[in-house]
mmCIF file of C-alpha atoms in Angstrom:
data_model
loop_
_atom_site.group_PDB
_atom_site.id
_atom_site.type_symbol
_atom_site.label_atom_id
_atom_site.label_comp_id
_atom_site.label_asym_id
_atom_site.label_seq_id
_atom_site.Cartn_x
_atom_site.Cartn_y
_atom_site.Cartn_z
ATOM 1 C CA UNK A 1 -1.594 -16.161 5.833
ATOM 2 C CA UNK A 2 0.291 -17.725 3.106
ATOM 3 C CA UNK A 3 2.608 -15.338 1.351
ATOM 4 C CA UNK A 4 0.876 -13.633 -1.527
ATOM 5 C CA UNK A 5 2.177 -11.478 -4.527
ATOM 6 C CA UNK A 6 -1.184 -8.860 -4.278
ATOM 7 C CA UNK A 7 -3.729 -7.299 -1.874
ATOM 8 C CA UNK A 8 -6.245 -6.108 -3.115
ATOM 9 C CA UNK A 9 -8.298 -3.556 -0.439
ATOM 10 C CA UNK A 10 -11.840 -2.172 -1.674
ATOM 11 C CA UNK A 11 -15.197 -2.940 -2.722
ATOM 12 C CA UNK A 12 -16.421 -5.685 -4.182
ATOM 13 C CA UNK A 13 -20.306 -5.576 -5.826
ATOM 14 C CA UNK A 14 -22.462 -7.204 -8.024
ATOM 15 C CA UNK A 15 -23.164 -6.403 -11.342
ATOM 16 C CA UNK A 16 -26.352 -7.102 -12.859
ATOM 17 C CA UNK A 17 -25.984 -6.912 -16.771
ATOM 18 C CA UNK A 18 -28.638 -6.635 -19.183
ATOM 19 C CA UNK A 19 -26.690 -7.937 -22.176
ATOM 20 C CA UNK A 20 -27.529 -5.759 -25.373
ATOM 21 C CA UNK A 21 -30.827 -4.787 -23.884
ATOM 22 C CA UNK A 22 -31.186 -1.553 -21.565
ATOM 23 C CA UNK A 23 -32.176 -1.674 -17.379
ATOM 24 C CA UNK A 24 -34.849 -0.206 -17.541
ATOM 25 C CA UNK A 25 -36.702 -2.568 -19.473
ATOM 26 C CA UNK A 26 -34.801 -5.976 -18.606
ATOM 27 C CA UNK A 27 -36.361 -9.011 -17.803
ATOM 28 C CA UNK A 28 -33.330 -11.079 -16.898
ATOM 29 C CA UNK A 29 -29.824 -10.133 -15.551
ATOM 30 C CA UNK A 30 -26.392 -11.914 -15.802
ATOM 31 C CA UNK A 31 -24.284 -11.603 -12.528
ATOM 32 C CA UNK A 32 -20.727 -11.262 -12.410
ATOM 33 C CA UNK A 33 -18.445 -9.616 -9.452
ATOM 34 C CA UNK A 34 -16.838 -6.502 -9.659
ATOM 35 C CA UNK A 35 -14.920 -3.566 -8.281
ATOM 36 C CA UNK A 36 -11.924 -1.293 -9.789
ATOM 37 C CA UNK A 37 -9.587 -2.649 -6.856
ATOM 38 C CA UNK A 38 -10.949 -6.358 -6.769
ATOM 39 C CA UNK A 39 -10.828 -6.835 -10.607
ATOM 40 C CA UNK A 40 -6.466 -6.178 -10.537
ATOM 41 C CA UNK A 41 -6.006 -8.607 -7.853
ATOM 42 C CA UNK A 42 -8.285 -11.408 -9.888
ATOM 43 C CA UNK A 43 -6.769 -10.876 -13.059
ATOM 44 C CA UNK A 44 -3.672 -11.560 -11.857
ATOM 45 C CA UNK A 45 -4.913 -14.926 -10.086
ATOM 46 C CA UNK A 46 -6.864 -15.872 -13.020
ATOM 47 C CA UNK A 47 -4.777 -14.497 -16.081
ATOM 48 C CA UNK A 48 -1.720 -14.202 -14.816
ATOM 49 C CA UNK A 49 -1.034 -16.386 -12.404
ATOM 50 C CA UNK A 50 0.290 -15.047 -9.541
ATOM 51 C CA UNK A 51 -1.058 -15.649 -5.760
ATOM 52 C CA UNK A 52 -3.325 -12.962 -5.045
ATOM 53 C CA UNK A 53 -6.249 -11.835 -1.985
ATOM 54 C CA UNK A 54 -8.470 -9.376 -1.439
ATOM 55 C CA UNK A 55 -9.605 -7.275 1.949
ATOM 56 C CA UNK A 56 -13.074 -6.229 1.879
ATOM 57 C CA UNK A 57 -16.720 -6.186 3.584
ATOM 58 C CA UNK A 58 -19.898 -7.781 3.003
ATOM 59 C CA UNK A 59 -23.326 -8.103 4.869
ATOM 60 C CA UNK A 60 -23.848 -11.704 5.914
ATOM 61 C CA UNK A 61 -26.442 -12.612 3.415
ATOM 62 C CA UNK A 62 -27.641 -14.584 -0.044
ATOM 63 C CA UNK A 63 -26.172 -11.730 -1.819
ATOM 64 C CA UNK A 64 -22.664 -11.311 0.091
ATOM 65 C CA UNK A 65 -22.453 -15.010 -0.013
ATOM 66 C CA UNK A 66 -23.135 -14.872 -3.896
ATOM 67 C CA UNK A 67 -20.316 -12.628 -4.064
ATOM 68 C CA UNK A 68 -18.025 -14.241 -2.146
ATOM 69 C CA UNK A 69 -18.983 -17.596 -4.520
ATOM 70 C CA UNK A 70 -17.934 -15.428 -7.758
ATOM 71 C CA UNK A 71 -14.760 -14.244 -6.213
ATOM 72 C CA UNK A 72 -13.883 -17.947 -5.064
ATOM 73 C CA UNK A 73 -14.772 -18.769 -8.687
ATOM 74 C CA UNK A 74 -12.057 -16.121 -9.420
ATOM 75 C CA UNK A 75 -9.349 -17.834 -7.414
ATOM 76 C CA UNK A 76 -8.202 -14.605 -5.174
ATOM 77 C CA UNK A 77 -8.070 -15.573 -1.086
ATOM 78 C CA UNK A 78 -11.103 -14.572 0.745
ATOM 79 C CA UNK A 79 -9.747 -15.073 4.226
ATOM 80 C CA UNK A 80 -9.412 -11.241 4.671
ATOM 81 C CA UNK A 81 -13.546 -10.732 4.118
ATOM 82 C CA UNK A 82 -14.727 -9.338 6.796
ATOM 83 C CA UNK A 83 -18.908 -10.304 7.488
ATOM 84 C CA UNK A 84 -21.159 -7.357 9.023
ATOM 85 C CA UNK A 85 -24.578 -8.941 10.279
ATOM 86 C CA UNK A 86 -27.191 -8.190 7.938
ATOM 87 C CA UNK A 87 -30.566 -6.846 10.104
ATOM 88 C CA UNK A 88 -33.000 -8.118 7.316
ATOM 89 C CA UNK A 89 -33.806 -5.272 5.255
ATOM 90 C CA UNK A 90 -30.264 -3.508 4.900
ATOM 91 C CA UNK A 91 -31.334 -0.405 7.380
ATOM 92 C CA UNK A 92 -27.775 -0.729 8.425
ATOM 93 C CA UNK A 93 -25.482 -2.752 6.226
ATOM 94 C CA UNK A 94 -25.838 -3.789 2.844
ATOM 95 C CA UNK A 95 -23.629 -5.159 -0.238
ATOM 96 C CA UNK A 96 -23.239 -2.748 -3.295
ATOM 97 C CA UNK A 97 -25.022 -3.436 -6.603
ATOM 98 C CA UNK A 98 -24.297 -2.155 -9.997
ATOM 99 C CA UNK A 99 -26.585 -2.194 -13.160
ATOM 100 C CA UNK A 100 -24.575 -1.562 -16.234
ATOM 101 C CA UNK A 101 -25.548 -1.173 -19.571
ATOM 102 C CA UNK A 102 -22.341 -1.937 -22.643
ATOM 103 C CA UNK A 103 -23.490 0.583 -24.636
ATOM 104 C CA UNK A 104 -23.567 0.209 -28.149
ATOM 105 C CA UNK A 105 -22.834 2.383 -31.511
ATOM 106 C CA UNK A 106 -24.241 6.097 -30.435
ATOM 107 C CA UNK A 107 -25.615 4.801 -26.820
ATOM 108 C CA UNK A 108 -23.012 5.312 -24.239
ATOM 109 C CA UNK A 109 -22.618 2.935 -21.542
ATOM 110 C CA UNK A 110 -24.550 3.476 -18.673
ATOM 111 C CA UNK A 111 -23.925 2.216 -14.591
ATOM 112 C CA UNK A 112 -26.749 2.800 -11.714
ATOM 113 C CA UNK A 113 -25.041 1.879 -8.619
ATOM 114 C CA UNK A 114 -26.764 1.086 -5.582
ATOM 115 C CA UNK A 115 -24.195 1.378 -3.166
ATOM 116 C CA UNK A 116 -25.095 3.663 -0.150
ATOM 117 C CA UNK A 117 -23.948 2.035 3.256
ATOM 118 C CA UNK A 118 -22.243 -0.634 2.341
ATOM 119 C CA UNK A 119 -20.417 -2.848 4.508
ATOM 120 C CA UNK A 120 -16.742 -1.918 3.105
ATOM 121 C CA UNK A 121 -17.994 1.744 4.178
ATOM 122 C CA UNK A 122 -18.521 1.245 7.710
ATOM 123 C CA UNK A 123 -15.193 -0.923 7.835
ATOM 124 C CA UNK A 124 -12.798 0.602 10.461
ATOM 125 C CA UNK A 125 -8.772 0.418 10.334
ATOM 126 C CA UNK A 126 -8.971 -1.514 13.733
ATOM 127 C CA UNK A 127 -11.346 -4.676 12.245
ATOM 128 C CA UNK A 128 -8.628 -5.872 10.193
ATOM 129 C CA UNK A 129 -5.668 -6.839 11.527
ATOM 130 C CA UNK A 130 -2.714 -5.176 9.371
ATOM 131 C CA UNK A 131 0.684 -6.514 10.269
ATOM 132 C CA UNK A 132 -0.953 -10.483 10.395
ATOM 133 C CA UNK A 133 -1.790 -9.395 6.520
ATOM 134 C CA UNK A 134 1.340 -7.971 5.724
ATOM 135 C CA UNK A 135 3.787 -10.272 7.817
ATOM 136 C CA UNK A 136 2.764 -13.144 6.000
ATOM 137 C CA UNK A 137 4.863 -11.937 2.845
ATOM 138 C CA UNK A 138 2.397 -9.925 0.731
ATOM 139 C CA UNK A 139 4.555 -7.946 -1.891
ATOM 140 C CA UNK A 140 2.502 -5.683 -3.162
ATOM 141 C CA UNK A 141 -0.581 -3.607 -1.957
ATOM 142 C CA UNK A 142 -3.163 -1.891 -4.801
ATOM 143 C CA UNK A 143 -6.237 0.314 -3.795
ATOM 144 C CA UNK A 144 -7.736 3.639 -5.040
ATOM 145 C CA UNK A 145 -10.146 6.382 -5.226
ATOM 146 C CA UNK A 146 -13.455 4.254 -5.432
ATOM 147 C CA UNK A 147 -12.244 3.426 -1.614
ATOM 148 C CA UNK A 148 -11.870 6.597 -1.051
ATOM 149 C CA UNK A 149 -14.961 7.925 -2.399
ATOM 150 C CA UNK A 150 -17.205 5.558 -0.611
ATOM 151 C CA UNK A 151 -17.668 7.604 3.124
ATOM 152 C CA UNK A 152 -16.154 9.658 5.254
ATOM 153 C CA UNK A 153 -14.007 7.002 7.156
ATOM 154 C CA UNK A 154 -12.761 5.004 4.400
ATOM 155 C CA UNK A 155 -9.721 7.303 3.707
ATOM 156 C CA UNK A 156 -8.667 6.337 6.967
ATOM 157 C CA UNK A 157 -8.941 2.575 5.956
ATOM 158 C CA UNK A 158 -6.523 3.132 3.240
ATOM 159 C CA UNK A 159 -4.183 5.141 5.377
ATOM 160 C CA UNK A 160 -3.726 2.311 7.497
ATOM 161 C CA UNK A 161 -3.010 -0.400 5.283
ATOM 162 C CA UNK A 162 -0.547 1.825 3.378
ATOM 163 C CA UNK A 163 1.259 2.275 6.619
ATOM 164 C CA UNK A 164 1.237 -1.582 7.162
ATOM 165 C CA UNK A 165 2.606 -2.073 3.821
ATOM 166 C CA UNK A 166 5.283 0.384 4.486
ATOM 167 C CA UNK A 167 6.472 -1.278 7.858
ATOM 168 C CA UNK A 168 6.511 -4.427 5.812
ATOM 169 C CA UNK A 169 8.018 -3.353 2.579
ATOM 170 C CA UNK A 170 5.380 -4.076 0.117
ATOM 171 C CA UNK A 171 4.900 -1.358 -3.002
ATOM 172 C CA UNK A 172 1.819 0.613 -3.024
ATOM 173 C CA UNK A 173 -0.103 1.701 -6.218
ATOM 174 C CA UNK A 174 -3.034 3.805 -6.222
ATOM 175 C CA UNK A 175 -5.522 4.318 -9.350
ATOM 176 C CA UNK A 176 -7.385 7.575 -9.238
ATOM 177 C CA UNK A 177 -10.673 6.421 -10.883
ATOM 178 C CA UNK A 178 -12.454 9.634 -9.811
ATOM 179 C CA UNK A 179 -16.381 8.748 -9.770
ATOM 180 C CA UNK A 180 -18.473 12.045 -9.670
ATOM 181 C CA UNK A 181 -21.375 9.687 -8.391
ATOM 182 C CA UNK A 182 -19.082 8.787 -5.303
ATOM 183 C CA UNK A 183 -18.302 12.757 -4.484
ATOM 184 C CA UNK A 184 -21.838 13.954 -5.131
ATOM 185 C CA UNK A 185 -23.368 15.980 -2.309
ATOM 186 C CA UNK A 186 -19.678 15.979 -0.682
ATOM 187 C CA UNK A 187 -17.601 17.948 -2.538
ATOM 188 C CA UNK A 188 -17.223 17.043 -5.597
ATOM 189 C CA UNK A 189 -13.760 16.769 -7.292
ATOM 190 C CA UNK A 190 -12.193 19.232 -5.259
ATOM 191 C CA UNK A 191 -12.994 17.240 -2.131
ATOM 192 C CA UNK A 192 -11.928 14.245 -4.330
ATOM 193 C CA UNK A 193 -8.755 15.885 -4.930
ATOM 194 C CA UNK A 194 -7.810 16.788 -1.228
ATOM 195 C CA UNK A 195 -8.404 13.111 -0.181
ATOM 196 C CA UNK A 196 -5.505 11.568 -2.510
ATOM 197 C CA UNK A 197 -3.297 14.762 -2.234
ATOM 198 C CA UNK A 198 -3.607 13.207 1.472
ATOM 199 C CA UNK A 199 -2.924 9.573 0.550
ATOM 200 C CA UNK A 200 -1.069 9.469 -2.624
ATOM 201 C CA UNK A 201 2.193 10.623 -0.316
ATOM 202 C CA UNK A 202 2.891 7.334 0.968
ATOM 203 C CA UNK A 203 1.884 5.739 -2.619
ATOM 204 C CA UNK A 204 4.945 4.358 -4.900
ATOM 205 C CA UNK A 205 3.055 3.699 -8.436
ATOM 206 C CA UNK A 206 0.229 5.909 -9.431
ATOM 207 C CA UNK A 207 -2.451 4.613 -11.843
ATOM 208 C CA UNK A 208 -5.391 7.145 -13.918
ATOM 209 C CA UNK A 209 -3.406 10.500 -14.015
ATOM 210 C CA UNK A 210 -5.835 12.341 -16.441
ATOM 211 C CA UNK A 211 -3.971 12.556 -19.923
ATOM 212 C CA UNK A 212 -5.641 13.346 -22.998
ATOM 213 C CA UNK A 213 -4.834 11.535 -26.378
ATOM 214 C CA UNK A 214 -2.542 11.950 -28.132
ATOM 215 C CA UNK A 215 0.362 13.170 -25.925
ATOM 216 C CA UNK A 216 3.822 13.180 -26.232
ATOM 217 C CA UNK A 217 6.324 12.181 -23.732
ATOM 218 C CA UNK A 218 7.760 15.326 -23.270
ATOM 219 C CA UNK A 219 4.523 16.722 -22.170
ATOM 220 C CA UNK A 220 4.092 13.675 -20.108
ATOM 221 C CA UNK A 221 7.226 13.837 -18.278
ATOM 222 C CA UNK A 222 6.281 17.015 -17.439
ATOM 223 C CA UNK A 223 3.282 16.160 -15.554
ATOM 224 C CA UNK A 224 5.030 13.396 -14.056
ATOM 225 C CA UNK A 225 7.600 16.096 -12.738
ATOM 226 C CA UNK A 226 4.973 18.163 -10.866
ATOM 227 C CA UNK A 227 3.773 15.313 -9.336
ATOM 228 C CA UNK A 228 7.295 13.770 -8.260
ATOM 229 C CA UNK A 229 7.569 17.103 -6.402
ATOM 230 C CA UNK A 230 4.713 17.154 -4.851
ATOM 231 C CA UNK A 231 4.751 13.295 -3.981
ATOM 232 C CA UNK A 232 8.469 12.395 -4.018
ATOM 233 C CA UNK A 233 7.566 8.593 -2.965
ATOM 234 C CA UNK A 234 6.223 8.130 -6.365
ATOM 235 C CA UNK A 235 8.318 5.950 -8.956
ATOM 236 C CA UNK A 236 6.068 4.766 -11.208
ATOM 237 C CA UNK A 237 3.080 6.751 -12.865
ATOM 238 C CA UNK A 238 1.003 5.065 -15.498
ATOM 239 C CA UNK A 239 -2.405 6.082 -17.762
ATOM 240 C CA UNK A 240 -3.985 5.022 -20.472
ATOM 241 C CA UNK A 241 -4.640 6.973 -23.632
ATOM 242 C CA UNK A 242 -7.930 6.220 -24.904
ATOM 243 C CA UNK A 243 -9.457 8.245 -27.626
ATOM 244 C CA UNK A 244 -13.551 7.298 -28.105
ATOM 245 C CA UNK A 245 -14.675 7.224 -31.786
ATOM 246 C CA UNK A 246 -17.769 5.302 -30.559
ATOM 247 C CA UNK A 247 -18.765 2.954 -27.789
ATOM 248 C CA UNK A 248 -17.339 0.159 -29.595
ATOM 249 C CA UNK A 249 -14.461 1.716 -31.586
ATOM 250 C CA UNK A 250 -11.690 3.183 -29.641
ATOM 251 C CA UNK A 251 -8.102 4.137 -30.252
ATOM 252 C CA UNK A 252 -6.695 2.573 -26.851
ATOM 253 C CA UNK A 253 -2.882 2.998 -25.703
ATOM 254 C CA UNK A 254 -1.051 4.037 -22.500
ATOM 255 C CA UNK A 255 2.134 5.921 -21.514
ATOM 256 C CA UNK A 256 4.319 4.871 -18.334
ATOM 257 C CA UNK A 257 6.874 6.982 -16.627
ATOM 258 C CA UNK A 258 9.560 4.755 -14.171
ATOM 259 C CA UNK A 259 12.361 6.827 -12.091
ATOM 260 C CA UNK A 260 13.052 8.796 -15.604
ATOM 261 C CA UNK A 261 12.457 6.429 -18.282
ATOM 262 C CA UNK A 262 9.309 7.060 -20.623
ATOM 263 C CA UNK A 263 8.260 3.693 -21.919
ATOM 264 C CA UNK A 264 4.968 4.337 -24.587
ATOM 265 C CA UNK A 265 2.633 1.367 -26.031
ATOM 266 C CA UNK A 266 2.433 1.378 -29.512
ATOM 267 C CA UNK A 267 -1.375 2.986 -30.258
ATOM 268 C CA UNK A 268 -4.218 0.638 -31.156
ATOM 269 C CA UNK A 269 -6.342 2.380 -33.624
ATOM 270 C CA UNK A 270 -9.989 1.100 -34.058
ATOM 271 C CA UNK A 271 -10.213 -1.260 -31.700
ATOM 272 C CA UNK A 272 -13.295 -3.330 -31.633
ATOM 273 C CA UNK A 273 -14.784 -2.920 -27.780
ATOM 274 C CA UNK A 274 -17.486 -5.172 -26.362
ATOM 275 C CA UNK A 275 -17.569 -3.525 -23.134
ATOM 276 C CA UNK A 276 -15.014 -1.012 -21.844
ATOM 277 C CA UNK A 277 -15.742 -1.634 -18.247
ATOM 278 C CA UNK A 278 -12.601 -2.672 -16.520
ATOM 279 C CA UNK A 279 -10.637 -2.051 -19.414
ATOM 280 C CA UNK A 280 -7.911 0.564 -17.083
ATOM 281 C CA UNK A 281 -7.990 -2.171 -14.077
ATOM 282 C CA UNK A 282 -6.634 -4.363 -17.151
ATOM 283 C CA UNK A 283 -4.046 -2.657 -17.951
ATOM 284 C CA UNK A 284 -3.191 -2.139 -14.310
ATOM 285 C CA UNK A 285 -3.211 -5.603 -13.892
ATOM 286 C CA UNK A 286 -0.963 -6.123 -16.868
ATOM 287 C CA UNK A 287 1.700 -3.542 -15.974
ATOM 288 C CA UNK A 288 1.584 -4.825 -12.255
ATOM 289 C CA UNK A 289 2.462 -8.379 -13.720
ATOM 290 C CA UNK A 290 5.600 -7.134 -15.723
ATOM 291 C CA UNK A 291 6.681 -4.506 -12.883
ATOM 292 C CA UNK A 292 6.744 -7.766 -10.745
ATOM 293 C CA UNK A 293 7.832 -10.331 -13.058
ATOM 294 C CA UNK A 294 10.807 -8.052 -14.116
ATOM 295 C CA UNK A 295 9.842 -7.268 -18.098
ATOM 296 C CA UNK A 296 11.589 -4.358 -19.599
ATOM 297 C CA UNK A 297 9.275 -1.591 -19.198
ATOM 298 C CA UNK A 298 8.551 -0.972 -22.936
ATOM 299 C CA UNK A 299 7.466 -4.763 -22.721
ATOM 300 C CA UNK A 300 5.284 -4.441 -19.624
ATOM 301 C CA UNK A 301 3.426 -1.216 -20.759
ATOM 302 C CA UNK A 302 2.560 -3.730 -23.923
ATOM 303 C CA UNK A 303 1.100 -6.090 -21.663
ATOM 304 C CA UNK A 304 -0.847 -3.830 -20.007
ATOM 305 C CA UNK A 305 -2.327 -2.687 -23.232
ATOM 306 C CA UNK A 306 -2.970 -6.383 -24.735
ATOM 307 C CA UNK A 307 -4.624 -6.833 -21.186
ATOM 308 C CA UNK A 308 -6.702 -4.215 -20.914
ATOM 309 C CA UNK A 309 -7.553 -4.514 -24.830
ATOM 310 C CA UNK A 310 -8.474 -8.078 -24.137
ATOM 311 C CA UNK A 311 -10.640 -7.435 -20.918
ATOM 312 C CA UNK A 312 -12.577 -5.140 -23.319
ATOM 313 C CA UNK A 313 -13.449 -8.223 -25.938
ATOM 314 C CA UNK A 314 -15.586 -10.213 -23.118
ATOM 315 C CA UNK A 315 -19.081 -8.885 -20.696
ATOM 316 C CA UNK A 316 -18.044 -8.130 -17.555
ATOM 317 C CA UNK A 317 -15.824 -6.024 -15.412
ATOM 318 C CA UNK A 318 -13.259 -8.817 -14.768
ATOM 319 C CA UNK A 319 -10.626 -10.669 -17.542
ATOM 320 C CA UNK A 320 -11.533 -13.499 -19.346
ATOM 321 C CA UNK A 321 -8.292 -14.143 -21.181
ATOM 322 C CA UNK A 322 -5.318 -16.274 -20.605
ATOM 323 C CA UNK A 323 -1.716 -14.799 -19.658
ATOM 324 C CA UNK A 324 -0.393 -16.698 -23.615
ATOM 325 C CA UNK A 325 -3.777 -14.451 -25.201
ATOM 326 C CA UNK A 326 -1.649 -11.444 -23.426
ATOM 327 C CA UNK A 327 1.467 -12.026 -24.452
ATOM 328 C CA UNK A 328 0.731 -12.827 -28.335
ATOM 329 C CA UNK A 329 -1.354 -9.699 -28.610
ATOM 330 C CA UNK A 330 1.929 -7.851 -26.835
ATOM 331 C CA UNK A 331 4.660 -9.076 -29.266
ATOM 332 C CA UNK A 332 1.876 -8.646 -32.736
ATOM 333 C CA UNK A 333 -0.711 -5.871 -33.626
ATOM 334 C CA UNK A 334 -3.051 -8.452 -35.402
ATOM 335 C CA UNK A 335 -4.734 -11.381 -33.756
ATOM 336 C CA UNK A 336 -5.113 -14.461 -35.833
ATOM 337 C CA UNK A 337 -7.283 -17.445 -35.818
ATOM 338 C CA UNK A 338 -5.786 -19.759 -33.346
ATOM 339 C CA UNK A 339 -6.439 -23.377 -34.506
#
């Protein structure tokens, strides 16, 4: 495998969107691909330019091979997609789906995800082939809690490519994204909780630590410390601050702690969302691109921001905008008309 700056390991659906109508009385969809670790590792490709892939499952049918067409469209390396027969009805193996409704004024947004026995469930650490991936130069490694949530066994997925990553010297981030629809009928948060108390240890920048807005660095940093004693690997911890006036006005900021330093975005009041799905793996994205590029960390927390603000302007879970979008929303707090 060609060295790569970002692997990307977890699911990978498709999202059927309604547009400003509701799913339950649709009569036409528009697809797109989606999932909280896939859409970092495509923004980067597509935004920001760096060499990205992503290691995942699908059943070997229309739908998998739609999805694998969308990601290709996307520009991240499929070579690491691993194909489960599909036995005609999806008894065994299936590919996730997700309905999701934007939301609009009053009405919140809304997912229905059909994604019981997928194929990235039933992957085992053994069917991929670890130190091939990370011995062809892959510098950094992102997954999460959506992974985590989807069966029993995928913990121990994760487990083993953060060990890989480790032997190879790649950096690790995690992003919480706790999904009470993943834990339901298993445990619930507390069972959410015990499965990245055992796999944030050998993670080196955290992503979704619950913080409410506003809150000051001090109080930050204090969370941060906990953590850092509990998981000393940790060196970076990052969350957004998002405060919801409406389902298209939000106040929308973030606060990132490095080895010490507190570096806070300046706080975008009112911002106009179209849909706020994959607004966090935006930032994520962002901040990955200026922890790897080598921005100042004040300067990289505002790319994260303009990112994740931007990701918000356009339908679908993934980024639409371009890496110069980024960085003139970064530097200004008002975008102009560009002519």
């Amino acid at each position: 495998m060609t060295a790569v700056d970002l692997v990307a390991l977890g699911e990978v659906m498709l999202r059927l969107d309604p547009g400003e109508g509701r799913v339950r009385t649709a009569r036409s969809f528009s697809v797109w691909e989606g999932g909280g670790e896939y859409n970092v590792s495509r923004a980067l490709r597509r935004c920001f330019g760096l060499r990205t892939a992503i290691v995942t499952a699908l059943a070997d049918n229309e739908v998998g091979r739609l999805v694998e067409d969308l990601m290709l469209a996307g520009g991240v390396d499929t070579s690491h997609v691993t194909w489960l027969p599909y036995d005609g009805i999806g008894r065994e193996v299936r590919n996730g789906l997700n309905f999701v409704e934007r939301g609009f004024g009053v009405r919140a947004p809304l997912g229905v995800s059909d994604r019981g026995n997928t194929a990235i469930a039933q992957l085992r650490p053994s069917d991929v082939d670890w130190d091939a991936l990370f011995g062809g130069g892959v510098r950094w490694l992102h997954t999460g809690g959506i992974l985590a949530g989807l069966s029993d066994t995928t913990p121990d997925l994760i487990e083993a490519a953060i060990d890989a990553a480790h032997r190879h010297g790649a950096t690790v981030s995690y992003d919480l994204n706790y999904r009470a629809s993943l834990w339901h009928g298993r445990g619930g948060r507390e069972r959410a909780q015990e499965v990245n108390r055992r796999l944030l240890s050998g993670v080196d920048v955290l992503f979704g630590v619950p913080t409410e807005a506003p809150v000051s660095a001090a109080t930050f940093a204090g969370h941060v410390d906990d953590l850092v004693k509990e998981f000393p690997r940790l060196r970076v911890v990052a969350t957004t601050l998002r405060r919801v006036h409406s389902t298209n006005v939000h106040d929308w900021g973030a606060i990132v702690w490095r080895d010490g330093e507190i570096a806070e975005s300046r706080m975008r009041e009112g911002l106009a969302v179209l849909d706020r799905i994959g607004g966090g793996d935006g930032f994520a994205s962002g901040l990955i691109y200026g922890l790897l590029t080598g921005l100042d960390l004040s300067l990289a927390v505002e790319y994260g921001v303009a990112h994740g603000a931007l990701a918000m302007t356009t339908p679908g879970d993934t980024s639409m905008a371009t890496l110069a979008e980024v960085a003139a929303l970064a530097t200004t707090a008002v975008a102009d008309v560009s002519r």
